[in-house]
């Protein structure tokens, strides 16, 4: 098979500056070089108006919740949302499988090359095995801060972990749902160098629980007949509780971070040099009607990544739409910066930067076309769409 020569007005390798009239040279799905048009055979060039970028890295999704699309009301807050998901997630197996299969195809068609996917069950594994997407499966554990539930629940999650395919790790759900005992068990189970993710500071109630021992979590747990009377507030932010119990020798991906402060970011970076921050802006608007303040993260050189969360908390599964939402509400962030969050940073966070996230020789990162002229157009325009080339 002869090489393909893909050219556009601009090529964004991400790892280096953009190239005007650049050319991506491909052998199958593998990049064998970057060039300019005068360095490539003119009769073999495939022309695209706009820009060429690598495939997107979605660092936070829940494909197994895809059947819940539109079933939870928007803007009700995290505790109400979780209540809906817990009570509605059980469904017919065929419905669940069909929704996951559709979500997987949607992710691929929207340019996603890699997905960090949360798993509480094995429902998504068969579809992942057949998918062109590379999945990193986070087998998520929680015991609702109840140490005595640890053994029974751990066995359930171990069964899920044993059925997984491809890369993955056992991970804690959130500070408010994982006891110190379960944190210790998770740390012991992750023997390799893996990425561990955790939902973080997604609601103000989370901060009130850990800092002051009050807030909505007491009534929330009571509604499920769970007693929090033995819980002792730490007087610190919830992320500090998580860091006190997580393994600092593993890559750490904190997810959502709506209420994360500059002090929290600095503390996390001092705790572990491999800390990453996943933002899911459309899900944050769907659930809490609020976004993180991204300038705070940028001011402290935080390594940002982008996720979609699930169709239970989002209108679509599109990293491009997540980028547009960030730019729509906090337009000071340059397109180049958002693109790095959506590609290379995500690949680094999931330990896959050797294969994905940038247009570099030897990688097979996927190649996408965006119908967007960075010199003239506003990329948040609905006319700017993504097309998969490879």
mmCIF file with all atom_site columns, C-alpha atoms in Angstrom, residues 166-336:
data_model
loop_
_atom_site.group_PDB
_atom_site.id
_atom_site.type_symbol
_atom_site.label_atom_id
_atom_site.label_alt_id
_atom_site.label_comp_id
_atom_site.label_asym_id
_atom_site.label_entity_id
_atom_site.label_seq_id
_atom_site.pdbx_PDB_ins_code
_atom_site.Cartn_x
_atom_site.Cartn_y
_atom_site.Cartn_z
_atom_site.occupancy
_atom_site.B_iso_or_equiv
_atom_site.pdbx_formal_charge
_atom_site.auth_seq_id
_atom_site.auth_comp_id
_atom_site.auth_asym_id
_atom_site.auth_atom_id
_atom_site.pdbx_PDB_model_num
ATOM 1   C CA . UNK A 1 166 ? -7.224  -3.815 27.639 1.00 0.00 ? 166 UNK A CA 1
ATOM 2   C CA . UNK A 1 167 ? -5.740  -1.211 29.947 1.00 0.00 ? 167 UNK A CA 1
ATOM 3   C CA . UNK A 1 168 ? -7.332  -0.268 33.223 1.00 0.00 ? 168 UNK A CA 1
ATOM 4   C CA . UNK A 1 169 ? -7.185  0.141  36.976 1.00 0.00 ? 169 UNK A CA 1
ATOM 5   C CA . UNK A 1 170 ? -9.284  -0.177 40.112 1.00 0.00 ? 170 UNK A CA 1
ATOM 6   C CA . UNK A 1 171 ? -10.303 3.293  41.273 1.00 0.00 ? 171 UNK A CA 1
ATOM 7   C CA . UNK A 1 172 ? -12.247 5.039  44.061 1.00 0.00 ? 172 UNK A CA 1
ATOM 8   C CA . UNK A 1 173 ? -15.536 6.676  43.114 1.00 0.00 ? 173 UNK A CA 1
ATOM 9   C CA . UNK A 1 174 ? -15.297 9.908  45.133 1.00 0.00 ? 174 UNK A CA 1
ATOM 10  C CA . UNK A 1 175 ? -14.059 11.158 48.507 1.00 0.00 ? 175 UNK A CA 1
ATOM 11  C CA . UNK A 1 176 ? -17.598 11.134 49.904 1.00 0.00 ? 176 UNK A CA 1
ATOM 12  C CA . UNK A 1 177 ? -18.206 7.472  48.987 1.00 0.00 ? 177 UNK A CA 1
ATOM 13  C CA . UNK A 1 178 ? -14.952 5.629  49.812 1.00 0.00 ? 178 UNK A CA 1
ATOM 14  C CA . UNK A 1 179 ? -13.778 4.688  53.299 1.00 0.00 ? 179 UNK A CA 1
ATOM 15  C CA . UNK A 1 180 ? -10.103 4.621  54.353 1.00 0.00 ? 180 UNK A CA 1
ATOM 16  C CA . UNK A 1 181 ? -10.258 0.810  54.382 1.00 0.00 ? 181 UNK A CA 1
ATOM 17  C CA . UNK A 1 182 ? -11.428 0.647  50.790 1.00 0.00 ? 182 UNK A CA 1
ATOM 18  C CA . UNK A 1 183 ? -8.794  3.160  49.717 1.00 0.00 ? 183 UNK A CA 1
ATOM 19  C CA . UNK A 1 184 ? -6.149  0.847  51.194 1.00 0.00 ? 184 UNK A CA 1
ATOM 20  C CA . UNK A 1 185 ? -7.592  -2.141 49.336 1.00 0.00 ? 185 UNK A CA 1
ATOM 21  C CA . UNK A 1 186 ? -7.589  -0.229 46.054 1.00 0.00 ? 186 UNK A CA 1
ATOM 22  C CA . UNK A 1 187 ? -3.972  0.827  46.549 1.00 0.00 ? 187 UNK A CA 1
ATOM 23  C CA . UNK A 1 188 ? -2.933  -2.796 47.107 1.00 0.00 ? 188 UNK A CA 1
ATOM 24  C CA . UNK A 1 189 ? -4.772  -3.997 44.003 1.00 0.00 ? 189 UNK A CA 1
ATOM 25  C CA . UNK A 1 190 ? -3.073  -1.550 41.620 1.00 0.00 ? 190 UNK A CA 1
ATOM 26  C CA . UNK A 1 191 ? 0.373   -3.132 41.490 1.00 0.00 ? 191 UNK A CA 1
ATOM 27  C CA . UNK A 1 192 ? 1.428   -1.741 38.089 1.00 0.00 ? 192 UNK A CA 1
ATOM 28  C CA . UNK A 1 193 ? 2.005   1.862  37.052 1.00 0.00 ? 193 UNK A CA 1
ATOM 29  C CA . UNK A 1 194 ? -1.569  2.873  36.288 1.00 0.00 ? 194 UNK A CA 1
ATOM 30  C CA . UNK A 1 195 ? -3.758  5.953  36.204 1.00 0.00 ? 195 UNK A CA 1
ATOM 31  C CA . UNK A 1 196 ? -6.201  6.238  39.106 1.00 0.00 ? 196 UNK A CA 1
ATOM 32  C CA . UNK A 1 197 ? -9.128  8.615  38.713 1.00 0.00 ? 197 UNK A CA 1
ATOM 33  C CA . UNK A 1 198 ? -11.574 9.985  41.271 1.00 0.00 ? 198 UNK A CA 1
ATOM 34  C CA . UNK A 1 199 ? -14.601 12.280 41.051 1.00 0.00 ? 199 UNK A CA 1
ATOM 35  C CA . UNK A 1 200 ? -13.562 15.448 42.867 1.00 0.00 ? 200 UNK A CA 1
ATOM 36  C CA . UNK A 1 201 ? -15.216 18.569 44.311 1.00 0.00 ? 201 UNK A CA 1
ATOM 37  C CA . UNK A 1 202 ? -18.268 18.361 42.078 1.00 0.00 ? 202 UNK A CA 1
ATOM 38  C CA . UNK A 1 203 ? -20.664 19.928 44.588 1.00 0.00 ? 203 UNK A CA 1
ATOM 39  C CA . UNK A 1 204 ? -20.465 22.346 47.492 1.00 0.00 ? 204 UNK A CA 1
ATOM 40  C CA . UNK A 1 205 ? -22.074 19.689 49.696 1.00 0.00 ? 205 UNK A CA 1
ATOM 41  C CA . UNK A 1 206 ? -18.900 17.648 49.337 1.00 0.00 ? 206 UNK A CA 1
ATOM 42  C CA . UNK A 1 207 ? -16.814 20.439 50.823 1.00 0.00 ? 207 UNK A CA 1
ATOM 43  C CA . UNK A 1 208 ? -19.300 21.031 53.650 1.00 0.00 ? 208 UNK A CA 1
ATOM 44  C CA . UNK A 1 209 ? -19.243 17.335 54.551 1.00 0.00 ? 209 UNK A CA 1
ATOM 45  C CA . UNK A 1 210 ? -15.479 17.173 54.968 1.00 0.00 ? 210 UNK A CA 1
ATOM 46  C CA . UNK A 1 211 ? -14.789 20.619 56.344 1.00 0.00 ? 211 UNK A CA 1
ATOM 47  C CA . UNK A 1 212 ? -17.737 21.109 58.702 1.00 0.00 ? 212 UNK A CA 1
ATOM 48  C CA . UNK A 1 213 ? -19.629 17.810 59.019 1.00 0.00 ? 213 UNK A CA 1
ATOM 49  C CA . UNK A 1 214 ? -22.846 19.200 57.583 1.00 0.00 ? 214 UNK A CA 1
ATOM 50  C CA . UNK A 1 215 ? -24.637 19.649 54.274 1.00 0.00 ? 215 UNK A CA 1
ATOM 51  C CA . UNK A 1 216 ? -26.829 17.591 51.995 1.00 0.00 ? 216 UNK A CA 1
ATOM 52  C CA . UNK A 1 217 ? -24.932 14.305 52.131 1.00 0.00 ? 217 UNK A CA 1
ATOM 53  C CA . UNK A 1 218 ? -26.447 13.418 55.509 1.00 0.00 ? 218 UNK A CA 1
ATOM 54  C CA . UNK A 1 219 ? -29.982 13.485 54.130 1.00 0.00 ? 219 UNK A CA 1
ATOM 55  C CA . UNK A 1 220 ? -28.811 11.890 50.880 1.00 0.00 ? 220 UNK A CA 1
ATOM 56  C CA . UNK A 1 221 ? -27.336 8.868  52.649 1.00 0.00 ? 221 UNK A CA 1
ATOM 57  C CA . UNK A 1 222 ? -30.314 8.659  54.982 1.00 0.00 ? 222 UNK A CA 1
ATOM 58  C CA . UNK A 1 223 ? -32.571 8.251  51.938 1.00 0.00 ? 223 UNK A CA 1
ATOM 59  C CA . UNK A 1 224 ? -30.658 5.038  51.195 1.00 0.00 ? 224 UNK A CA 1
ATOM 60  C CA . UNK A 1 225 ? -30.755 3.903  54.851 1.00 0.00 ? 225 UNK A CA 1
ATOM 61  C CA . UNK A 1 226 ? -27.045 4.605  55.320 1.00 0.00 ? 226 UNK A CA 1
ATOM 62  C CA . UNK A 1 227 ? -25.920 6.042  58.646 1.00 0.00 ? 227 UNK A CA 1
ATOM 63  C CA . UNK A 1 228 ? -23.197 8.716  58.651 1.00 0.00 ? 228 UNK A CA 1
ATOM 64  C CA . UNK A 1 229 ? -23.213 9.239  62.412 1.00 0.00 ? 229 UNK A CA 1
ATOM 65  C CA . UNK A 1 230 ? -19.706 7.763  62.734 1.00 0.00 ? 230 UNK A CA 1
ATOM 66  C CA . UNK A 1 231 ? -18.256 10.040 60.058 1.00 0.00 ? 231 UNK A CA 1
ATOM 67  C CA . UNK A 1 232 ? -15.754 12.577 61.417 1.00 0.00 ? 232 UNK A CA 1
ATOM 68  C CA . UNK A 1 233 ? -15.136 15.719 59.343 1.00 0.00 ? 233 UNK A CA 1
ATOM 69  C CA . UNK A 1 234 ? -11.486 16.416 58.575 1.00 0.00 ? 234 UNK A CA 1
ATOM 70  C CA . UNK A 1 235 ? -11.665 20.200 58.667 1.00 0.00 ? 235 UNK A CA 1
ATOM 71  C CA . UNK A 1 236 ? -9.973  20.180 55.251 1.00 0.00 ? 236 UNK A CA 1
ATOM 72  C CA . UNK A 1 237 ? -11.213 20.136 51.682 1.00 0.00 ? 237 UNK A CA 1
ATOM 73  C CA . UNK A 1 238 ? -12.407 16.828 50.258 1.00 0.00 ? 238 UNK A CA 1
ATOM 74  C CA . UNK A 1 239 ? -9.455  16.545 47.876 1.00 0.00 ? 239 UNK A CA 1
ATOM 75  C CA . UNK A 1 240 ? -7.145  16.553 50.889 1.00 0.00 ? 240 UNK A CA 1
ATOM 76  C CA . UNK A 1 241 ? -9.002  13.538 52.293 1.00 0.00 ? 241 UNK A CA 1
ATOM 77  C CA . UNK A 1 242 ? -8.541  11.786 48.934 1.00 0.00 ? 242 UNK A CA 1
ATOM 78  C CA . UNK A 1 243 ? -4.827  12.581 48.778 1.00 0.00 ? 243 UNK A CA 1
ATOM 79  C CA . UNK A 1 244 ? -4.341  11.354 52.338 1.00 0.00 ? 244 UNK A CA 1
ATOM 80  C CA . UNK A 1 245 ? -5.540  7.917  51.217 1.00 0.00 ? 245 UNK A CA 1
ATOM 81  C CA . UNK A 1 246 ? -4.601  7.563  47.529 1.00 0.00 ? 246 UNK A CA 1
ATOM 82  C CA . UNK A 1 247 ? -1.292  6.118  46.303 1.00 0.00 ? 247 UNK A CA 1
ATOM 83  C CA . UNK A 1 248 ? 0.888   9.068  45.322 1.00 0.00 ? 248 UNK A CA 1
ATOM 84  C CA . UNK A 1 249 ? 3.120   6.780  43.244 1.00 0.00 ? 249 UNK A CA 1
ATOM 85  C CA . UNK A 1 250 ? 0.361   6.376  40.634 1.00 0.00 ? 250 UNK A CA 1
ATOM 86  C CA . UNK A 1 251 ? -0.830  8.866  38.045 1.00 0.00 ? 251 UNK A CA 1
ATOM 87  C CA . UNK A 1 252 ? -3.824  10.695 39.542 1.00 0.00 ? 252 UNK A CA 1
ATOM 88  C CA . UNK A 1 253 ? -6.696  12.072 37.478 1.00 0.00 ? 253 UNK A CA 1
ATOM 89  C CA . UNK A 1 254 ? -9.093  14.319 39.398 1.00 0.00 ? 254 UNK A CA 1
ATOM 90  C CA . UNK A 1 255 ? -12.438 14.661 37.606 1.00 0.00 ? 255 UNK A CA 1
ATOM 91  C CA . UNK A 1 256 ? -14.851 17.637 37.479 1.00 0.00 ? 256 UNK A CA 1
ATOM 92  C CA . UNK A 1 257 ? -13.151 19.959 40.017 1.00 0.00 ? 257 UNK A CA 1
ATOM 93  C CA . UNK A 1 258 ? -15.873 22.609 39.970 1.00 0.00 ? 258 UNK A CA 1
ATOM 94  C CA . UNK A 1 259 ? -15.063 23.835 43.470 1.00 0.00 ? 259 UNK A CA 1
ATOM 95  C CA . UNK A 1 260 ? -11.292 23.232 43.377 1.00 0.00 ? 260 UNK A CA 1
ATOM 96  C CA . UNK A 1 261 ? -9.252  26.196 44.625 1.00 0.00 ? 261 UNK A CA 1
ATOM 97  C CA . UNK A 1 262 ? -5.744  27.411 43.927 1.00 0.00 ? 262 UNK A CA 1
ATOM 98  C CA . UNK A 1 263 ? -4.656  26.004 47.304 1.00 0.00 ? 263 UNK A CA 1
ATOM 99  C CA . UNK A 1 264 ? -6.101  22.610 46.331 1.00 0.00 ? 264 UNK A CA 1
ATOM 100 C CA . UNK A 1 265 ? -4.208  22.624 43.037 1.00 0.00 ? 265 UNK A CA 1
ATOM 101 C CA . UNK A 1 266 ? -0.922  23.550 44.695 1.00 0.00 ? 266 UNK A CA 1
ATOM 102 C CA . UNK A 1 267 ? -1.406  20.893 47.375 1.00 0.00 ? 267 UNK A CA 1
ATOM 103 C CA . UNK A 1 268 ? -2.101  18.226 44.773 1.00 0.00 ? 268 UNK A CA 1
ATOM 104 C CA . UNK A 1 269 ? 0.925   19.169 42.699 1.00 0.00 ? 269 UNK A CA 1
ATOM 105 C CA . UNK A 1 270 ? 3.141   19.045 45.780 1.00 0.00 ? 270 UNK A CA 1
ATOM 106 C CA . UNK A 1 271 ? 1.660   15.643 46.680 1.00 0.00 ? 271 UNK A CA 1
ATOM 107 C CA . UNK A 1 272 ? 2.250   13.999 43.294 1.00 0.00 ? 272 UNK A CA 1
ATOM 108 C CA . UNK A 1 273 ? 4.129   15.247 40.213 1.00 0.00 ? 273 UNK A CA 1
ATOM 109 C CA . UNK A 1 274 ? 1.787   13.273 37.950 1.00 0.00 ? 274 UNK A CA 1
ATOM 110 C CA . UNK A 1 275 ? -1.525  14.967 38.714 1.00 0.00 ? 275 UNK A CA 1
ATOM 111 C CA . UNK A 1 276 ? -4.024  15.627 35.945 1.00 0.00 ? 276 UNK A CA 1
ATOM 112 C CA . UNK A 1 277 ? -7.382  17.414 35.944 1.00 0.00 ? 277 UNK A CA 1
ATOM 113 C CA . UNK A 1 278 ? -10.330 16.278 33.804 1.00 0.00 ? 278 UNK A CA 1
ATOM 114 C CA . UNK A 1 279 ? -13.045 18.784 33.034 1.00 0.00 ? 279 UNK A CA 1
ATOM 115 C CA . UNK A 1 280 ? -16.477 17.812 31.681 1.00 0.00 ? 280 UNK A CA 1
ATOM 116 C CA . UNK A 1 281 ? -18.075 21.208 31.088 1.00 0.00 ? 281 UNK A CA 1
ATOM 117 C CA . UNK A 1 282 ? -21.375 20.141 29.549 1.00 0.00 ? 282 UNK A CA 1
ATOM 118 C CA . UNK A 1 283 ? -21.979 17.640 32.347 1.00 0.00 ? 283 UNK A CA 1
ATOM 119 C CA . UNK A 1 284 ? -21.148 20.314 34.928 1.00 0.00 ? 284 UNK A CA 1
ATOM 120 C CA . UNK A 1 285 ? -23.749 22.583 33.360 1.00 0.00 ? 285 UNK A CA 1
ATOM 121 C CA . UNK A 1 286 ? -26.244 19.720 33.079 1.00 0.00 ? 286 UNK A CA 1
ATOM 122 C CA . UNK A 1 287 ? -25.953 18.767 36.759 1.00 0.00 ? 287 UNK A CA 1
ATOM 123 C CA . UNK A 1 288 ? -24.729 21.778 38.757 1.00 0.00 ? 288 UNK A CA 1
ATOM 124 C CA . UNK A 1 289 ? -25.267 24.601 36.236 1.00 0.00 ? 289 UNK A CA 1
ATOM 125 C CA . UNK A 1 290 ? -21.716 25.725 36.987 1.00 0.00 ? 290 UNK A CA 1
ATOM 126 C CA . UNK A 1 291 ? -18.229 25.464 35.483 1.00 0.00 ? 291 UNK A CA 1
ATOM 127 C CA . UNK A 1 292 ? -14.761 25.415 37.036 1.00 0.00 ? 292 UNK A CA 1
ATOM 128 C CA . UNK A 1 293 ? -12.798 28.655 36.842 1.00 0.00 ? 293 UNK A CA 1
ATOM 129 C CA . UNK A 1 294 ? -10.202 27.523 34.311 1.00 0.00 ? 294 UNK A CA 1
ATOM 130 C CA . UNK A 1 295 ? -7.924  30.520 34.782 1.00 0.00 ? 295 UNK A CA 1
ATOM 131 C CA . UNK A 1 296 ? -7.112  29.251 38.276 1.00 0.00 ? 296 UNK A CA 1
ATOM 132 C CA . UNK A 1 297 ? -5.848  25.990 36.805 1.00 0.00 ? 297 UNK A CA 1
ATOM 133 C CA . UNK A 1 298 ? -3.926  27.733 34.039 1.00 0.00 ? 298 UNK A CA 1
ATOM 134 C CA . UNK A 1 299 ? -2.293  30.120 36.507 1.00 0.00 ? 299 UNK A CA 1
ATOM 135 C CA . UNK A 1 300 ? -0.796  27.140 38.306 1.00 0.00 ? 300 UNK A CA 1
ATOM 136 C CA . UNK A 1 301 ? 0.254   25.132 35.237 1.00 0.00 ? 301 UNK A CA 1
ATOM 137 C CA . UNK A 1 302 ? -2.279  22.397 35.904 1.00 0.00 ? 302 UNK A CA 1
ATOM 138 C CA . UNK A 1 303 ? -2.372  19.707 33.213 1.00 0.00 ? 303 UNK A CA 1
ATOM 139 C CA . UNK A 1 304 ? -5.960  19.831 31.991 1.00 0.00 ? 304 UNK A CA 1
ATOM 140 C CA . UNK A 1 305 ? -7.807  17.124 30.070 1.00 0.00 ? 305 UNK A CA 1
ATOM 141 C CA . UNK A 1 306 ? -11.358 16.927 28.715 1.00 0.00 ? 306 UNK A CA 1
ATOM 142 C CA . UNK A 1 307 ? -14.130 14.349 29.164 1.00 0.00 ? 307 UNK A CA 1
ATOM 143 C CA . UNK A 1 308 ? -17.789 14.113 28.256 1.00 0.00 ? 308 UNK A CA 1
ATOM 144 C CA . UNK A 1 309 ? -19.122 12.214 31.288 1.00 0.00 ? 309 UNK A CA 1
ATOM 145 C CA . UNK A 1 310 ? -22.111 10.045 30.344 1.00 0.00 ? 310 UNK A CA 1
ATOM 146 C CA . UNK A 1 311 ? -25.268 10.461 28.305 1.00 0.00 ? 311 UNK A CA 1
ATOM 147 C CA . UNK A 1 312 ? -27.102 10.438 31.620 1.00 0.00 ? 312 UNK A CA 1
ATOM 148 C CA . UNK A 1 313 ? -25.504 13.846 32.268 1.00 0.00 ? 313 UNK A CA 1
ATOM 149 C CA . UNK A 1 314 ? -24.847 15.228 28.800 1.00 0.00 ? 314 UNK A CA 1
ATOM 150 C CA . UNK A 1 315 ? -26.669 15.990 25.571 1.00 0.00 ? 315 UNK A CA 1
ATOM 151 C CA . UNK A 1 316 ? -24.003 14.378 23.364 1.00 0.00 ? 316 UNK A CA 1
ATOM 152 C CA . UNK A 1 317 ? -20.641 12.589 23.412 1.00 0.00 ? 317 UNK A CA 1
ATOM 153 C CA . UNK A 1 318 ? -18.411 15.047 21.564 1.00 0.00 ? 318 UNK A CA 1
ATOM 154 C CA . UNK A 1 319 ? -15.078 16.438 22.718 1.00 0.00 ? 319 UNK A CA 1
ATOM 155 C CA . UNK A 1 320 ? -15.405 19.162 20.096 1.00 0.00 ? 320 UNK A CA 1
ATOM 156 C CA . UNK A 1 321 ? -18.658 20.291 21.732 1.00 0.00 ? 321 UNK A CA 1
ATOM 157 C CA . UNK A 1 322 ? -16.928 20.285 25.140 1.00 0.00 ? 322 UNK A CA 1
ATOM 158 C CA . UNK A 1 323 ? -14.204 22.529 23.713 1.00 0.00 ? 323 UNK A CA 1
ATOM 159 C CA . UNK A 1 324 ? -16.838 24.843 22.259 1.00 0.00 ? 324 UNK A CA 1
ATOM 160 C CA . UNK A 1 325 ? -18.634 25.061 25.604 1.00 0.00 ? 325 UNK A CA 1
ATOM 161 C CA . UNK A 1 326 ? -15.438 26.051 27.398 1.00 0.00 ? 326 UNK A CA 1
ATOM 162 C CA . UNK A 1 327 ? -14.708 28.699 24.769 1.00 0.00 ? 327 UNK A CA 1
ATOM 163 C CA . UNK A 1 328 ? -18.295 29.961 24.837 1.00 0.00 ? 328 UNK A CA 1
ATOM 164 C CA . UNK A 1 329 ? -18.251 30.615 28.591 1.00 0.00 ? 329 UNK A CA 1
ATOM 165 C CA . UNK A 1 330 ? -14.551 31.396 29.177 1.00 0.00 ? 330 UNK A CA 1
ATOM 166 C CA . UNK A 1 331 ? -13.385 32.717 25.832 1.00 0.00 ? 331 UNK A CA 1
ATOM 167 C CA . UNK A 1 332 ? -9.974  33.860 27.032 1.00 0.00 ? 332 UNK A CA 1
ATOM 168 C CA . UNK A 1 333 ? -8.670  30.303 26.554 1.00 0.00 ? 333 UNK A CA 1
ATOM 169 C CA . UNK A 1 334 ? -6.992  30.001 23.118 1.00 0.00 ? 334 UNK A CA 1
ATOM 170 C CA . UNK A 1 335 ? -8.014  27.272 20.686 1.00 0.00 ? 335 UNK A CA 1
ATOM 171 C CA . UNK A 1 336 ? -4.466  25.856 20.720 1.00 0.00 ? 336 UNK A CA 1
#
